[in-house]
Amino acid sequence: MKKILVLFLYINIAFSQNTKRVLVWEENFNGVALDSTVWNFELGTGCPNLCGWGNNEAQVYTNKNHKLKDGFLIVEAKKEGDSYSSTRITTKDKKEFQYGRIETRAKLPVGTGLWPAFWMLGANISEVGWPKCGEIDILEYVGKQPDIVFTSLHTQASHGNTINTKKTTIPTIEEGFHTYAIDWSKDKIAFFVDDVLVYTFQPEVKNEDTWPYNQPFYFIINVAIGGNFGGPAIDASILPQEFIVDYIKVYQ
């Protein structure tokens, strides 16, 4: 009886803590254009400072490979002549958050060479650089590995390598929309796909090299093409492809 009572109290405390959270920000991609008070475009090839965007990626980022339609952000990966194009947007210096539940609902583009992502970088990246600023990859998918979602973190302690990561096999991940979320506190970051816990990062020792997650982070949405992770093979016959994002919501 005592065990049942303890379990009941635990469930009620957890539920109570959950219900205290409120929606503090949401992006529903309404209207006909991205809100410039929220979003920045990152353009080009990353040169001269970060050619290939640090991963030998093949695409050129433009401010034209996207559209807003019926409340969706649609990022289009294209083959144009001998080159590839896409869009990459961020909320740096405009919308940055520390802790809470962060969630998106999205539909993936499919095909070898594609690398869509919804991720976050530490707001202090301009001061300390990467990976010391920290990175949270809420959603990464690479077309060369179908049916798999990647959830990862990068820190100075990992030297930027993908050590703190989980590959989750979901046979239906390419079909329709799915939700991708993190529950981020001062102690840990838990990753969810369709509300199912897939990975938890909770290092025992927390310092500036292992836990840069005690500061605000900003959002990035993009579709990379090729590169160290997405390629090197690119199936141009499947292009164009669309990464469709329904919303972003932040609860604290």
JSON list of C-alpha atoms in Angstrom, two decimals:
[
{"chain": "A", "resi": 1, "resn": "MET", "atom": "CA", "xyz": [0.00, 0.00, 0.00]},
{"chain": "A", "resi": 2, "resn": "LYS", "atom": "CA", "xyz": [2.86, 2.36, 0.89]},
{"chain": "A", "resi": 3, "resn": "LYS", "atom": "CA", "xyz": [4.52, 1.76, -2.52]},
{"chain": "A", "resi": 4, "resn": "ILE", "atom": "CA", "xyz": [1.27, 2.53, -4.32]},
{"chain": "A", "resi": 5, "resn": "LEU", "atom": "CA", "xyz": [0.88, 5.77, -2.35]},
{"chain": "A", "resi": 6, "resn": "VAL", "atom": "CA", "xyz": [4.46, 6.84, -3.14]},
{"chain": "A", "resi": 7, "resn": "LEU", "atom": "CA", "xyz": [3.93, 6.09, -6.83]},
{"chain": "A", "resi": 8, "resn": "PHE", "atom": "CA", "xyz": [0.66, 8.04, -6.81]},
{"chain": "A", "resi": 9, "resn": "LEU", "atom": "CA", "xyz": [2.36, 11.03, -5.19]},
{"chain": "A", "resi": 10, "resn": "TYR", "atom": "CA", "xyz": [5.24, 10.88, -7.70]},
{"chain": "A", "resi": 11, "resn": "ILE", "atom": "CA", "xyz": [2.84, 10.84, -10.64]},
{"chain": "A", "resi": 12, "resn": "ASN", "atom": "CA", "xyz": [0.91, 13.79, -9.23]},
{"chain": "A", "resi": 13, "resn": "ILE", "atom": "CA", "xyz": [4.09, 15.80, -8.61]},
{"chain": "A", "resi": 14, "resn": "ALA", "atom": "CA", "xyz": [5.30, 15.11, -12.16]},
{"chain": "A", "resi": 15, "resn": "PHE", "atom": "CA", "xyz": [1.91, 16.06, -13.59]},
{"chain": "A", "resi": 16, "resn": "SER", "atom": "CA", "xyz": [1.81, 19.22, -11.46]},
{"chain": "A", "resi": 17, "resn": "GLN", "atom": "CA", "xyz": [5.28, 20.26, -12.65]},
{"chain": "A", "resi": 18, "resn": "ASN", "atom": "CA", "xyz": [4.29, 19.64, -16.26]},
{"chain": "A", "resi": 19, "resn": "THR", "atom": "CA", "xyz": [1.11, 21.67, -16.00]},
{"chain": "A", "resi": 20, "resn": "LYS", "atom": "CA", "xyz": [3.00, 24.66, -14.62]},
{"chain": "A", "resi": 21, "resn": "ARG", "atom": "CA", "xyz": [4.64, 25.17, -17.98]},
{"chain": "A", "resi": 22, "resn": "VAL", "atom": "CA", "xyz": [3.18, 27.77, -20.25]},
{"chain": "A", "resi": 23, "resn": "LEU", "atom": "CA", "xyz": [3.65, 28.47, -23.94]},
{"chain": "A", "resi": 24, "resn": "VAL", "atom": "CA", "xyz": [6.09, 31.39, -24.02]},
{"chain": "A", "resi": 25, "resn": "TRP", "atom": "CA", "xyz": [6.70, 31.57, -27.77]},
{"chain": "A", "resi": 26, "resn": "GLU", "atom": "CA", "xyz": [5.48, 29.96, -30.95]},
{"chain": "A", "resi": 27, "resn": "GLU", "atom": "CA", "xyz": [6.16, 30.31, -34.66]},
{"chain": "A", "resi": 28, "resn": "ASN", "atom": "CA", "xyz": [3.32, 29.14, -36.86]},
{"chain": "A", "resi": 29, "resn": "PHE", "atom": "CA", "xyz": [4.68, 30.48, -40.16]},
{"chain": "A", "resi": 30, "resn": "ASN", "atom": "CA", "xyz": [1.52, 32.38, -40.97]},
{"chain": "A", "resi": 31, "resn": "GLY", "atom": "CA", "xyz": [1.52, 35.13, -43.56]},
{"chain": "A", "resi": 32, "resn": "VAL", "atom": "CA", "xyz": [3.39, 35.28, -46.83]},
{"chain": "A", "resi": 33, "resn": "ALA", "atom": "CA", "xyz": [6.95, 35.99, -45.66]},
{"chain": "A", "resi": 34, "resn": "LEU", "atom": "CA", "xyz": [9.22, 35.18, -42.73]},
{"chain": "A", "resi": 35, "resn": "ASP", "atom": "CA", "xyz": [9.14, 37.70, -39.89]},
{"chain": "A", "resi": 36, "resn": "SER", "atom": "CA", "xyz": [12.42, 39.64, -40.15]},
{"chain": "A", "resi": 37, "resn": "THR", "atom": "CA", "xyz": [12.23, 40.53, -36.46]},
{"chain": "A", "resi": 38, "resn": "VAL", "atom": "CA", "xyz": [12.60, 36.80, -35.73]},
{"chain": "A", "resi": 39, "resn": "TRP", "atom": "CA", "xyz": [14.54, 35.23, -38.61]},
{"chain": "A", "resi": 40, "resn": "ASN", "atom": "CA", "xyz": [17.91, 35.81, -40.29]},
{"chain": "A", "resi": 41, "resn": "PHE", "atom": "CA", "xyz": [19.11, 34.30, -43.57]},
{"chain": "A", "resi": 42, "resn": "GLU", "atom": "CA", "xyz": [22.56, 32.75, -43.78]},
{"chain": "A", "resi": 43, "resn": "LEU", "atom": "CA", "xyz": [23.63, 32.98, -47.40]},
{"chain": "A", "resi": 44, "resn": "GLY", "atom": "CA", "xyz": [26.20, 31.51, -49.75]},
{"chain": "A", "resi": 45, "resn": "THR", "atom": "CA", "xyz": [28.69, 28.70, -49.28]},
{"chain": "A", "resi": 46, "resn": "GLY", "atom": "CA", "xyz": [30.09, 29.74, -45.91]},
{"chain": "A", "resi": 47, "resn": "CYS", "atom": "CA", "xyz": [33.29, 31.06, -47.51]},
{"chain": "A", "resi": 48, "resn": "PRO", "atom": "CA", "xyz": [35.71, 32.52, -46.70]},
{"chain": "A", "resi": 49, "resn": "ASN", "atom": "CA", "xyz": [35.47, 31.68, -43.00]},
{"chain": "A", "resi": 50, "resn": "LEU", "atom": "CA", "xyz": [33.53, 28.39, -43.10]},
{"chain": "A", "resi": 51, "resn": "CYS", "atom": "CA", "xyz": [33.63, 27.05, -46.65]},
{"chain": "A", "resi": 52, "resn": "GLY", "atom": "CA", "xyz": [31.19, 24.20, -47.20]},
{"chain": "A", "resi": 53, "resn": "TRP", "atom": "CA", "xyz": [29.66, 25.28, -43.87]},
{"chain": "A", "resi": 54, "resn": "GLY", "atom": "CA", "xyz": [32.34, 23.30, -42.07]},
{"chain": "A", "resi": 55, "resn": "ASN", "atom": "CA", "xyz": [31.22, 19.97, -43.52]},
{"chain": "A", "resi": 56, "resn": "ASN", "atom": "CA", "xyz": [32.16, 20.11, -47.22]},
{"chain": "A", "resi": 57, "resn": "GLU", "atom": "CA", "xyz": [28.49, 20.63, -48.10]},
{"chain": "A", "resi": 58, "resn": "ALA", "atom": "CA", "xyz": [27.54, 21.12, -51.74]},
{"chain": "A", "resi": 59, "resn": "GLN", "atom": "CA", "xyz": [24.68, 23.62, -51.52]},
{"chain": "A", "resi": 60, "resn": "VAL", "atom": "CA", "xyz": [24.57, 27.38, -51.86]},
{"chain": "A", "resi": 61, "resn": "TYR", "atom": "CA", "xyz": [22.13, 28.96, -49.40]},
{"chain": "A", "resi": 62, "resn": "THR", "atom": "CA", "xyz": [19.78, 31.59, -50.82]},
{"chain": "A", "resi": 63, "resn": "ASN", "atom": "CA", "xyz": [16.85, 33.64, -49.56]},
{"chain": "A", "resi": 64, "resn": "LYS", "atom": "CA", "xyz": [14.67, 32.26, -52.34]},
{"chain": "A", "resi": 65, "resn": "ASN", "atom": "CA", "xyz": [14.59, 28.50, -51.66]},
{"chain": "A", "resi": 66, "resn": "HIS", "atom": "CA", "xyz": [11.67, 28.74, -49.28]},
{"chain": "A", "resi": 67, "resn": "LYS", "atom": "CA", "xyz": [8.08, 29.87, -49.05]},
{"chain": "A", "resi": 68, "resn": "LEU", "atom": "CA", "xyz": [5.28, 30.20, -46.53]},
{"chain": "A", "resi": 69, "resn": "LYS", "atom": "CA", "xyz": [2.07, 28.51, -47.56]},
{"chain": "A", "resi": 70, "resn": "ASP", "atom": "CA", "xyz": [-1.05, 27.57, -45.56]},
{"chain": "A", "resi": 71, "resn": "GLY", "atom": "CA", "xyz": [0.81, 28.01, -42.27]},
{"chain": "A", "resi": 72, "resn": "PHE", "atom": "CA", "xyz": [3.84, 25.95, -43.26]},
{"chain": "A", "resi": 73, "resn": "LEU", "atom": "CA", "xyz": [7.48, 26.85, -43.87]},
{"chain": "A", "resi": 74, "resn": "ILE", "atom": "CA", "xyz": [8.62, 24.98, -46.96]},
{"chain": "A", "resi": 75, "resn": "VAL", "atom": "CA", "xyz": [12.39, 24.79, -47.56]},
{"chain": "A", "resi": 76, "resn": "GLU", "atom": "CA", "xyz": [13.24, 23.50, -51.02]},
{"chain": "A", "resi": 77, "resn": "ALA", "atom": "CA", "xyz": [16.46, 21.72, -51.95]},
{"chain": "A", "resi": 78, "resn": "LYS", "atom": "CA", "xyz": [17.16, 22.08, -55.67]},
{"chain": "A", "resi": 79, "resn": "LYS", "atom": "CA", "xyz": [19.62, 21.19, -58.40]},
{"chain": "A", "resi": 80, "resn": "GLU", "atom": "CA", "xyz": [20.25, 24.19, -60.63]},
{"chain": "A", "resi": 81, "resn": "GLY", "atom": "CA", "xyz": [22.66, 23.55, -63.47]},
{"chain": "A", "resi": 82, "resn": "ASP", "atom": "CA", "xyz": [25.88, 22.25, -61.94]},
{"chain": "A", "resi": 83, "resn": "SER", "atom": "CA", "xyz": [25.09, 23.51, -58.44]},
{"chain": "A", "resi": 84, "resn": "TYR", "atom": "CA", "xyz": [22.70, 22.83, -55.57]},
{"chain": "A", "resi": 85, "resn": "SER", "atom": "CA", "xyz": [20.70, 25.38, -53.60]},
{"chain": "A", "resi": 86, "resn": "SER", "atom": "CA", "xyz": [18.73, 25.49, -50.37]},
{"chain": "A", "resi": 87, "resn": "THR", "atom": "CA", "xyz": [17.83, 27.83, -47.48]},
{"chain": "A", "resi": 88, "resn": "ARG", "atom": "CA", "xyz": [19.22, 28.22, -43.97]},
{"chain": "A", "resi": 89, "resn": "ILE", "atom": "CA", "xyz": [17.56, 30.50, -41.39]},
{"chain": "A", "resi": 90, "resn": "THR", "atom": "CA", "xyz": [18.39, 31.33, -37.77]},
{"chain": "A", "resi": 91, "resn": "THR", "atom": "CA", "xyz": [16.97, 33.32, -34.86]},
{"chain": "A", "resi": 92, "resn": "LYS", "atom": "CA", "xyz": [20.39, 34.51, -33.65]},
{"chain": "A", "resi": 93, "resn": "ASP", "atom": "CA", "xyz": [20.20, 37.74, -31.60]},
{"chain": "A", "resi": 94, "resn": "LYS", "atom": "CA", "xyz": [16.42, 37.76, -32.04]},
{"chain": "A", "resi": 95, "resn": "LYS", "atom": "CA", "xyz": [14.83, 34.73, -30.35]},
{"chain": "A", "resi": 96, "resn": "GLU", "atom": "CA", "xyz": [16.97, 32.82, -27.86]},
{"chain": "A", "resi": 97, "resn": "PHE", "atom": "CA", "xyz": [15.84, 30.49, -25.08]},
{"chain": "A", "resi": 98, "resn": "GLN", "atom": "CA", "xyz": [17.24, 28.74, -22.02]},
{"chain": "A", "resi": 99, "resn": "TYR", "atom": "CA", "xyz": [15.49, 25.64, -20.67]},
{"chain": "A", "resi": 100, "resn": "GLY", "atom": "CA", "xyz": [11.97, 24.33, -21.26]},
{"chain": "A", "resi": 101, "resn": "ARG", "atom": "CA", "xyz": [10.23, 22.04, -23.71]},
{"chain": "A", "resi": 102, "resn": "ILE", "atom": "CA", "xyz": [11.04, 22.94, -27.30]},
{"chain": "A", "resi": 103, "resn": "GLU", "atom": "CA", "xyz": [9.08, 21.23, -30.04]},
{"chain": "A", "resi": 104, "resn": "THR", "atom": "CA", "xyz": [8.65, 21.27, -33.80]},
{"chain": "A", "resi": 105, "resn": "ARG", "atom": "CA", "xyz": [6.39, 19.37, -36.17]},
{"chain": "A", "resi": 106, "resn": "ALA", "atom": "CA", "xyz": [7.87, 18.63, -39.55]},
{"chain": "A", "resi": 107, "resn": "LYS", "atom": "CA", "xyz": [7.82, 16.48, -42.67]},
{"chain": "A", "resi": 108, "resn": "LEU", "atom": "CA", "xyz": [11.16, 15.29, -44.02]},
{"chain": "A", "resi": 109, "resn": "PRO", "atom": "CA", "xyz": [12.56, 15.52, -47.53]},
{"chain": "A", "resi": 110, "resn": "VAL", "atom": "CA", "xyz": [13.70, 12.12, -48.77]},
{"chain": "A", "resi": 111, "resn": "GLY", "atom": "CA", "xyz": [16.65, 11.08, -50.93]},
{"chain": "A", "resi": 112, "resn": "THR", "atom": "CA", "xyz": [20.36, 10.27, -50.85]},
{"chain": "A", "resi": 113, "resn": "GLY", "atom": "CA", "xyz": [22.45, 13.36, -50.14]},
{"chain": "A", "resi": 114, "resn": "LEU", "atom": "CA", "xyz": [19.79, 15.32, -48.23]},
{"chain": "A", "resi": 115, "resn": "TRP", "atom": "CA", "xyz": [20.42, 16.45, -44.66]},
{"chain": "A", "resi": 116, "resn": "PRO", "atom": "CA", "xyz": [17.52, 18.44, -43.11]},
{"chain": "A", "resi": 117, "resn": "ALA", "atom": "CA", "xyz": [17.89, 19.67, -39.55]},
{"chain": "A", "resi": 118, "resn": "PHE", "atom": "CA", "xyz": [16.21, 21.60, -36.74]},
{"chain": "A", "resi": 119, "resn": "TRP", "atom": "CA", "xyz": [18.90, 22.54, -34.24]},
{"chain": "A", "resi": 120, "resn": "MET", "atom": "CA", "xyz": [20.26, 25.11, -31.79]},
{"chain": "A", "resi": 121, "resn": "LEU", "atom": "CA", "xyz": [23.55, 26.89, -31.09]},
{"chain": "A", "resi": 122, "resn": "GLY", "atom": "CA", "xyz": [24.73, 28.72, -27.99]},
{"chain": "A", "resi": 123, "resn": "ALA", "atom": "CA", "xyz": [24.11, 32.45, -28.17]},
{"chain": "A", "resi": 124, "resn": "ASN", "atom": "CA", "xyz": [27.74, 33.11, -27.21]},
{"chain": "A", "resi": 125, "resn": "ILE", "atom": "CA", "xyz": [29.13, 31.50, -30.38]},
{"chain": "A", "resi": 126, "resn": "SER", "atom": "CA", "xyz": [30.53, 34.82, -31.63]},
{"chain": "A", "resi": 127, "resn": "GLU", "atom": "CA", "xyz": [32.57, 35.17, -28.43]},
{"chain": "A", "resi": 128, "resn": "VAL", "atom": "CA", "xyz": [33.77, 31.62, -27.73]},
{"chain": "A", "resi": 129, "resn": "GLY", "atom": "CA", "xyz": [33.37, 29.84, -31.09]},
{"chain": "A", "resi": 130, "resn": "TRP", "atom": "CA", "xyz": [32.15, 26.34, -31.87]},
{"chain": "A", "resi": 131, "resn": "PRO", "atom": "CA", "xyz": [31.96, 23.78, -30.26]},
{"chain": "A", "resi": 132, "resn": "LYS", "atom": "CA", "xyz": [32.59, 25.62, -26.98]},
{"chain": "A", "resi": 133, "resn": "CYS", "atom": "CA", "xyz": [29.25, 27.42, -27.42]},
{"chain": "A", "resi": 134, "resn": "GLY", "atom": "CA", "xyz": [27.44, 24.06, -27.52]},
{"chain": "A", "resi": 135, "resn": "GLU", "atom": "CA", "xyz": [25.06, 22.59, -30.08]},
{"chain": "A", "resi": 136, "resn": "ILE", "atom": "CA", "xyz": [21.73, 20.80, -29.69]},
{"chain": "A", "resi": 137, "resn": "ASP", "atom": "CA", "xyz": [20.54, 18.77, -32.69]},
{"chain": "A", "resi": 138, "resn": "ILE", "atom": "CA", "xyz": [16.85, 18.19, -32.01]},
{"chain": "A", "resi": 139, "resn": "LEU", "atom": "CA", "xyz": [16.32, 16.67, -35.46]},
{"chain": "A", "resi": 140, "resn": "GLU", "atom": "CA", "xyz": [18.81, 15.47, -38.03]},
{"chain": "A", "resi": 141, "resn": "TYR", "atom": "CA", "xyz": [18.04, 13.08, -40.86]},
{"chain": "A", "resi": 142, "resn": "VAL", "atom": "CA", "xyz": [20.31, 11.89, -43.65]},
{"chain": "A", "resi": 143, "resn": "GLY", "atom": "CA", "xyz": [18.76, 10.42, -46.76]},
{"chain": "A", "resi": 144, "resn": "LYS", "atom": "CA", "xyz": [21.53, 7.85, -47.19]},
{"chain": "A", "resi": 145, "resn": "GLN", "atom": "CA", "xyz": [20.34, 6.19, -43.95]},
{"chain": "A", "resi": 146, "resn": "PRO", "atom": "CA", "xyz": [16.56, 5.84, -44.32]},
{"chain": "A", "resi": 147, "resn": "ASP", "atom": "CA", "xyz": [14.26, 5.16, -41.36]},
{"chain": "A", "resi": 148, "resn": "ILE", "atom": "CA", "xyz": [16.72, 6.74, -38.88]},
{"chain": "A", "resi": 149, "resn": "VAL", "atom": "CA", "xyz": [16.57, 9.96, -36.86]},
{"chain": "A", "resi": 150, "resn": "PHE", "atom": "CA", "xyz": [19.67, 11.43, -35.22]},
{"chain": "A", "resi": 151, "resn": "THR", "atom": "CA", "xyz": [19.52, 13.36, -31.91]},
{"chain": "A", "resi": 152, "resn": "SER", "atom": "CA", "xyz": [22.90, 14.73, -30.84]},
{"chain": "A", "resi": 153, "resn": "LEU", "atom": "CA", "xyz": [24.87, 17.26, -28.83]},
{"chain": "A", "resi": 154, "resn": "HIS", "atom": "CA", "xyz": [28.27, 18.83, -29.44]},
{"chain": "A", "resi": 155, "resn": "THR", "atom": "CA", "xyz": [30.50, 20.26, -26.72]},
{"chain": "A", "resi": 156, "resn": "GLN", "atom": "CA", "xyz": [34.10, 21.32, -26.24]},
{"chain": "A", "resi": 157, "resn": "ALA", "atom": "CA", "xyz": [34.72, 18.07, -24.36]},
{"chain": "A", "resi": 158, "resn": "SER", "atom": "CA", "xyz": [33.73, 16.08, -27.44]},
{"chain": "A", "resi": 159, "resn": "HIS", "atom": "CA", "xyz": [35.85, 18.35, -29.67]},
{"chain": "A", "resi": 160, "resn": "GLY", "atom": "CA", "xyz": [32.75, 18.80, -31.83]},
{"chain": "A", "resi": 161, "resn": "ASN", "atom": "CA", "xyz": [32.62, 15.11, -32.72]},
{"chain": "A", "resi": 162, "resn": "THR", "atom": "CA", "xyz": [29.29, 13.31, -32.67]},
{"chain": "A", "resi": 163, "resn": "ILE", "atom": "CA", "xyz": [29.91, 11.33, -29.48]},
{"chain": "A", "resi": 164, "resn": "ASN", "atom": "CA", "xyz": [26.86, 12.32, -27.44]},
{"chain": "A", "resi": 165, "resn": "THR", "atom": "CA", "xyz": [24.25, 11.00, -29.84]},
{"chain": "A", "resi": 166, "resn": "LYS", "atom": "CA", "xyz": [21.49, 8.49, -30.49]},
{"chain": "A", "resi": 167, "resn": "LYS", "atom": "CA", "xyz": [20.36, 6.92, -33.76]},
{"chain": "A", "resi": 168, "resn": "THR", "atom": "CA", "xyz": [16.72, 5.89, -33.53]},
{"chain": "A", "resi": 169, "resn": "THR", "atom": "CA", "xyz": [15.13, 3.61, -36.12]},
{"chain": "A", "resi": 170, "resn": "ILE", "atom": "CA", "xyz": [11.56, 4.62, -36.98]},
{"chain": "A", "resi": 171, "resn": "PRO", "atom": "CA", "xyz": [10.30, 2.80, -40.10]},
{"chain": "A", "resi": 172, "resn": "THR", "atom": "CA", "xyz": [7.58, 5.40, -40.76]},
{"chain": "A", "resi": 173, "resn": "ILE", "atom": "CA", "xyz": [9.71, 8.51, -40.20]},
{"chain": "A", "resi": 174, "resn": "GLU", "atom": "CA", "xyz": [9.61, 9.48, -43.90]},
{"chain": "A", "resi": 175, "resn": "GLU", "atom": "CA", "xyz": [5.81, 9.29, -43.95]},
{"chain": "A", "resi": 176, "resn": "GLY", "atom": "CA", "xyz": [3.88, 12.44, -43.12]},
{"chain": "A", "resi": 177, "resn": "PHE", "atom": "CA", "xyz": [4.53, 14.77, -40.18]},
{"chain": "A", "resi": 178, "resn": "HIS", "atom": "CA", "xyz": [6.25, 13.91, -36.89]},
{"chain": "A", "resi": 179, "resn": "THR", "atom": "CA", "xyz": [7.04, 15.88, -33.75]},
{"chain": "A", "resi": 180, "resn": "TYR", "atom": "CA", "xyz": [10.59, 16.37, -32.50]},
{"chain": "A", "resi": 181, "resn": "ALA", "atom": "CA", "xyz": [11.23, 17.84, -29.07]},
{"chain": "A", "resi": 182, "resn": "ILE", "atom": "CA", "xyz": [13.62, 18.33, -26.18]},
{"chain": "A", "resi": 183, "resn": "ASP", "atom": "CA", "xyz": [12.93, 18.72, -22.49]},
{"chain": "A", "resi": 184, "resn": "TRP", "atom": "CA", "xyz": [15.84, 20.87, -21.30]},
{"chain": "A", "resi": 185, "resn": "SER", "atom": "CA", "xyz": [16.58, 21.67, -17.66]},
{"chain": "A", "resi": 186, "resn": "LYS", "atom": "CA", "xyz": [19.65, 22.72, -15.69]},
{"chain": "A", "resi": 187, "resn": "ASP", "atom": "CA", "xyz": [20.41, 19.02, -15.13]},
{"chain": "A", "resi": 188, "resn": "LYS", "atom": "CA", "xyz": [19.72, 17.24, -18.42]},
{"chain": "A", "resi": 189, "resn": "ILE", "atom": "CA", "xyz": [18.40, 17.34, -21.96]},
{"chain": "A", "resi": 190, "resn": "ALA", "atom": "CA", "xyz": [15.89, 14.64, -22.97]},
{"chain": "A", "resi": 191, "resn": "PHE", "atom": "CA", "xyz": [15.01, 14.08, -26.64]},
{"chain": "A", "resi": 192, "resn": "PHE", "atom": "CA", "xyz": [11.62, 12.93, -27.92]},
{"chain": "A", "resi": 193, "resn": "VAL", "atom": "CA", "xyz": [10.18, 11.82, -31.26]},
{"chain": "A", "resi": 194, "resn": "ASP", "atom": "CA", "xyz": [6.39, 11.73, -31.37]},
{"chain": "A", "resi": 195, "resn": "ASP", "atom": "CA", "xyz": [6.44, 12.09, -27.55]},
{"chain": "A", "resi": 196, "resn": "VAL", "atom": "CA", "xyz": [8.56, 8.95, -27.13]},
{"chain": "A", "resi": 197, "resn": "LEU", "atom": "CA", "xyz": [11.80, 9.41, -25.18]},
{"chain": "A", "resi": 198, "resn": "VAL", "atom": "CA", "xyz": [14.73, 8.41, -27.42]},
{"chain": "A", "resi": 199, "resn": "TYR", "atom": "CA", "xyz": [17.82, 9.86, -25.70]},
{"chain": "A", "resi": 200, "resn": "THR", "atom": "CA", "xyz": [18.90, 11.64, -22.51]},
{"chain": "A", "resi": 201, "resn": "PHE", "atom": "CA", "xyz": [22.11, 13.61, -22.02]},
{"chain": "A", "resi": 202, "resn": "GLN", "atom": "CA", "xyz": [23.05, 14.09, -18.37]},
{"chain": "A", "resi": 203, "resn": "PRO", "atom": "CA", "xyz": [26.80, 14.23, -17.71]},
{"chain": "A", "resi": 204, "resn": "GLU", "atom": "CA", "xyz": [27.87, 13.66, -14.12]},
{"chain": "A", "resi": 205, "resn": "VAL", "atom": "CA", "xyz": [30.49, 16.39, -14.28]},
{"chain": "A", "resi": 206, "resn": "LYS", "atom": "CA", "xyz": [29.13, 19.70, -15.50]},
{"chain": "A", "resi": 207, "resn": "ASN", "atom": "CA", "xyz": [31.57, 22.43, -16.49]},
{"chain": "A", "resi": 208, "resn": "GLU", "atom": "CA", "xyz": [31.99, 24.81, -19.43]},
{"chain": "A", "resi": 209, "resn": "ASP", "atom": "CA", "xyz": [33.44, 22.01, -21.57]},
{"chain": "A", "resi": 210, "resn": "THR", "atom": "CA", "xyz": [30.88, 19.29, -20.82]},
{"chain": "A", "resi": 211, "resn": "TRP", "atom": "CA", "xyz": [27.77, 21.38, -20.17]},
{"chain": "A", "resi": 212, "resn": "PRO", "atom": "CA", "xyz": [27.52, 24.64, -22.14]},
{"chain": "A", "resi": 213, "resn": "TYR", "atom": "CA", "xyz": [23.73, 24.33, -21.80]},
{"chain": "A", "resi": 214, "resn": "ASN", "atom": "CA", "xyz": [23.34, 26.86, -18.97]},
{"chain": "A", "resi": 215, "resn": "GLN", "atom": "CA", "xyz": [22.83, 29.80, -21.32]},
{"chain": "A", "resi": 216, "resn": "PRO", "atom": "CA", "xyz": [20.41, 30.89, -24.08]},
{"chain": "A", "resi": 217, "resn": "PHE", "atom": "CA", "xyz": [20.45, 29.12, -27.45]},
{"chain": "A", "resi": 218, "resn": "TYR", "atom": "CA", "xyz": [18.99, 30.12, -30.81]},
{"chain": "A", "resi": 219, "resn": "PHE", "atom": "CA", "xyz": [17.26, 28.11, -33.57]},
{"chain": "A", "resi": 220, "resn": "ILE", "atom": "CA", "xyz": [18.48, 27.01, -36.99]},
{"chain": "A", "resi": 221, "resn": "ILE", "atom": "CA", "xyz": [16.42, 25.40, -39.75]},
{"chain": "A", "resi": 222, "resn": "ASN", "atom": "CA", "xyz": [18.13, 24.21, -42.92]},
{"chain": "A", "resi": 223, "resn": "VAL", "atom": "CA", "xyz": [18.51, 21.52, -45.55]},
{"chain": "A", "resi": 224, "resn": "ALA", "atom": "CA", "xyz": [22.13, 20.73, -46.35]},
{"chain": "A", "resi": 225, "resn": "ILE", "atom": "CA", "xyz": [23.08, 18.70, -49.41]},
{"chain": "A", "resi": 226, "resn": "GLY", "atom": "CA", "xyz": [26.00, 16.27, -49.48]},
{"chain": "A", "resi": 227, "resn": "GLY", "atom": "CA", "xyz": [28.97, 16.88, -47.26]},
{"chain": "A", "resi": 228, "resn": "ASN", "atom": "CA", "xyz": [30.72, 14.82, -44.60]},
{"chain": "A", "resi": 229, "resn": "PHE", "atom": "CA", "xyz": [27.46, 13.70, -42.99]},
{"chain": "A", "resi": 230, "resn": "GLY", "atom": "CA", "xyz": [24.90, 13.99, -45.77]},
{"chain": "A", "resi": 231, "resn": "GLY", "atom": "CA", "xyz": [27.01, 12.63, -48.64]},
{"chain": "A", "resi": 232, "resn": "PRO", "atom": "CA", "xyz": [29.27, 12.37, -50.48]},
{"chain": "A", "resi": 233, "resn": "ALA", "atom": "CA", "xyz": [26.87, 10.73, -52.96]},
{"chain": "A", "resi": 234, "resn": "ILE", "atom": "CA", "xyz": [23.93, 12.93, -54.05]},
{"chain": "A", "resi": 235, "resn": "ASP", "atom": "CA", "xyz": [21.00, 11.54, -55.99]},
{"chain": "A", "resi": 236, "resn": "ALA", "atom": "CA", "xyz": [20.11, 14.58, -58.09]},
{"chain": "A", "resi": 237, "resn": "SER", "atom": "CA", "xyz": [17.25, 12.68, -59.73]},
{"chain": "A", "resi": 238, "resn": "ILE", "atom": "CA", "xyz": [15.08, 13.05, -56.61]},
{"chain": "A", "resi": 239, "resn": "LEU", "atom": "CA", "xyz": [15.40, 16.85, -56.51]},
{"chain": "A", "resi": 240, "resn": "PRO", "atom": "CA", "xyz": [13.65, 19.13, -55.82]},
{"chain": "A", "resi": 241, "resn": "GLN", "atom": "CA", "xyz": [12.65, 17.99, -52.34]},
{"chain": "A", "resi": 242, "resn": "GLU", "atom": "CA", "xyz": [10.84, 19.89, -49.57]},
{"chain": "A", "resi": 243, "resn": "PHE", "atom": "CA", "xyz": [11.44, 20.11, -45.83]},
{"chain": "A", "resi": 244, "resn": "ILE", "atom": "CA", "xyz": [8.07, 21.25, -44.43]},
{"chain": "A", "resi": 245, "resn": "VAL", "atom": "CA", "xyz": [7.89, 22.75, -40.93]},
{"chain": "A", "resi": 246, "resn": "ASP", "atom": "CA", "xyz": [4.51, 23.27, -39.31]},
{"chain": "A", "resi": 247, "resn": "TYR", "atom": "CA", "xyz": [5.47, 25.09, -36.11]},
{"chain": "A", "resi": 248, "resn": "ILE", "atom": "CA", "xyz": [7.99, 25.69, -33.34]},
{"chain": "A", "resi": 249, "resn": "LYS", "atom": "CA", "xyz": [6.75, 25.95, -29.76]},
{"chain": "A", "resi": 250, "resn": "VAL", "atom": "CA", "xyz": [8.60, 26.80, -26.55]},
{"chain": "A", "resi": 251, "resn": "TYR", "atom": "CA", "xyz": [7.11, 25.96, -23.14]},
{"chain": "A", "resi": 252, "resn": "GLN", "atom": "CA", "xyz": [8.67, 27.09, -19.86]}
]
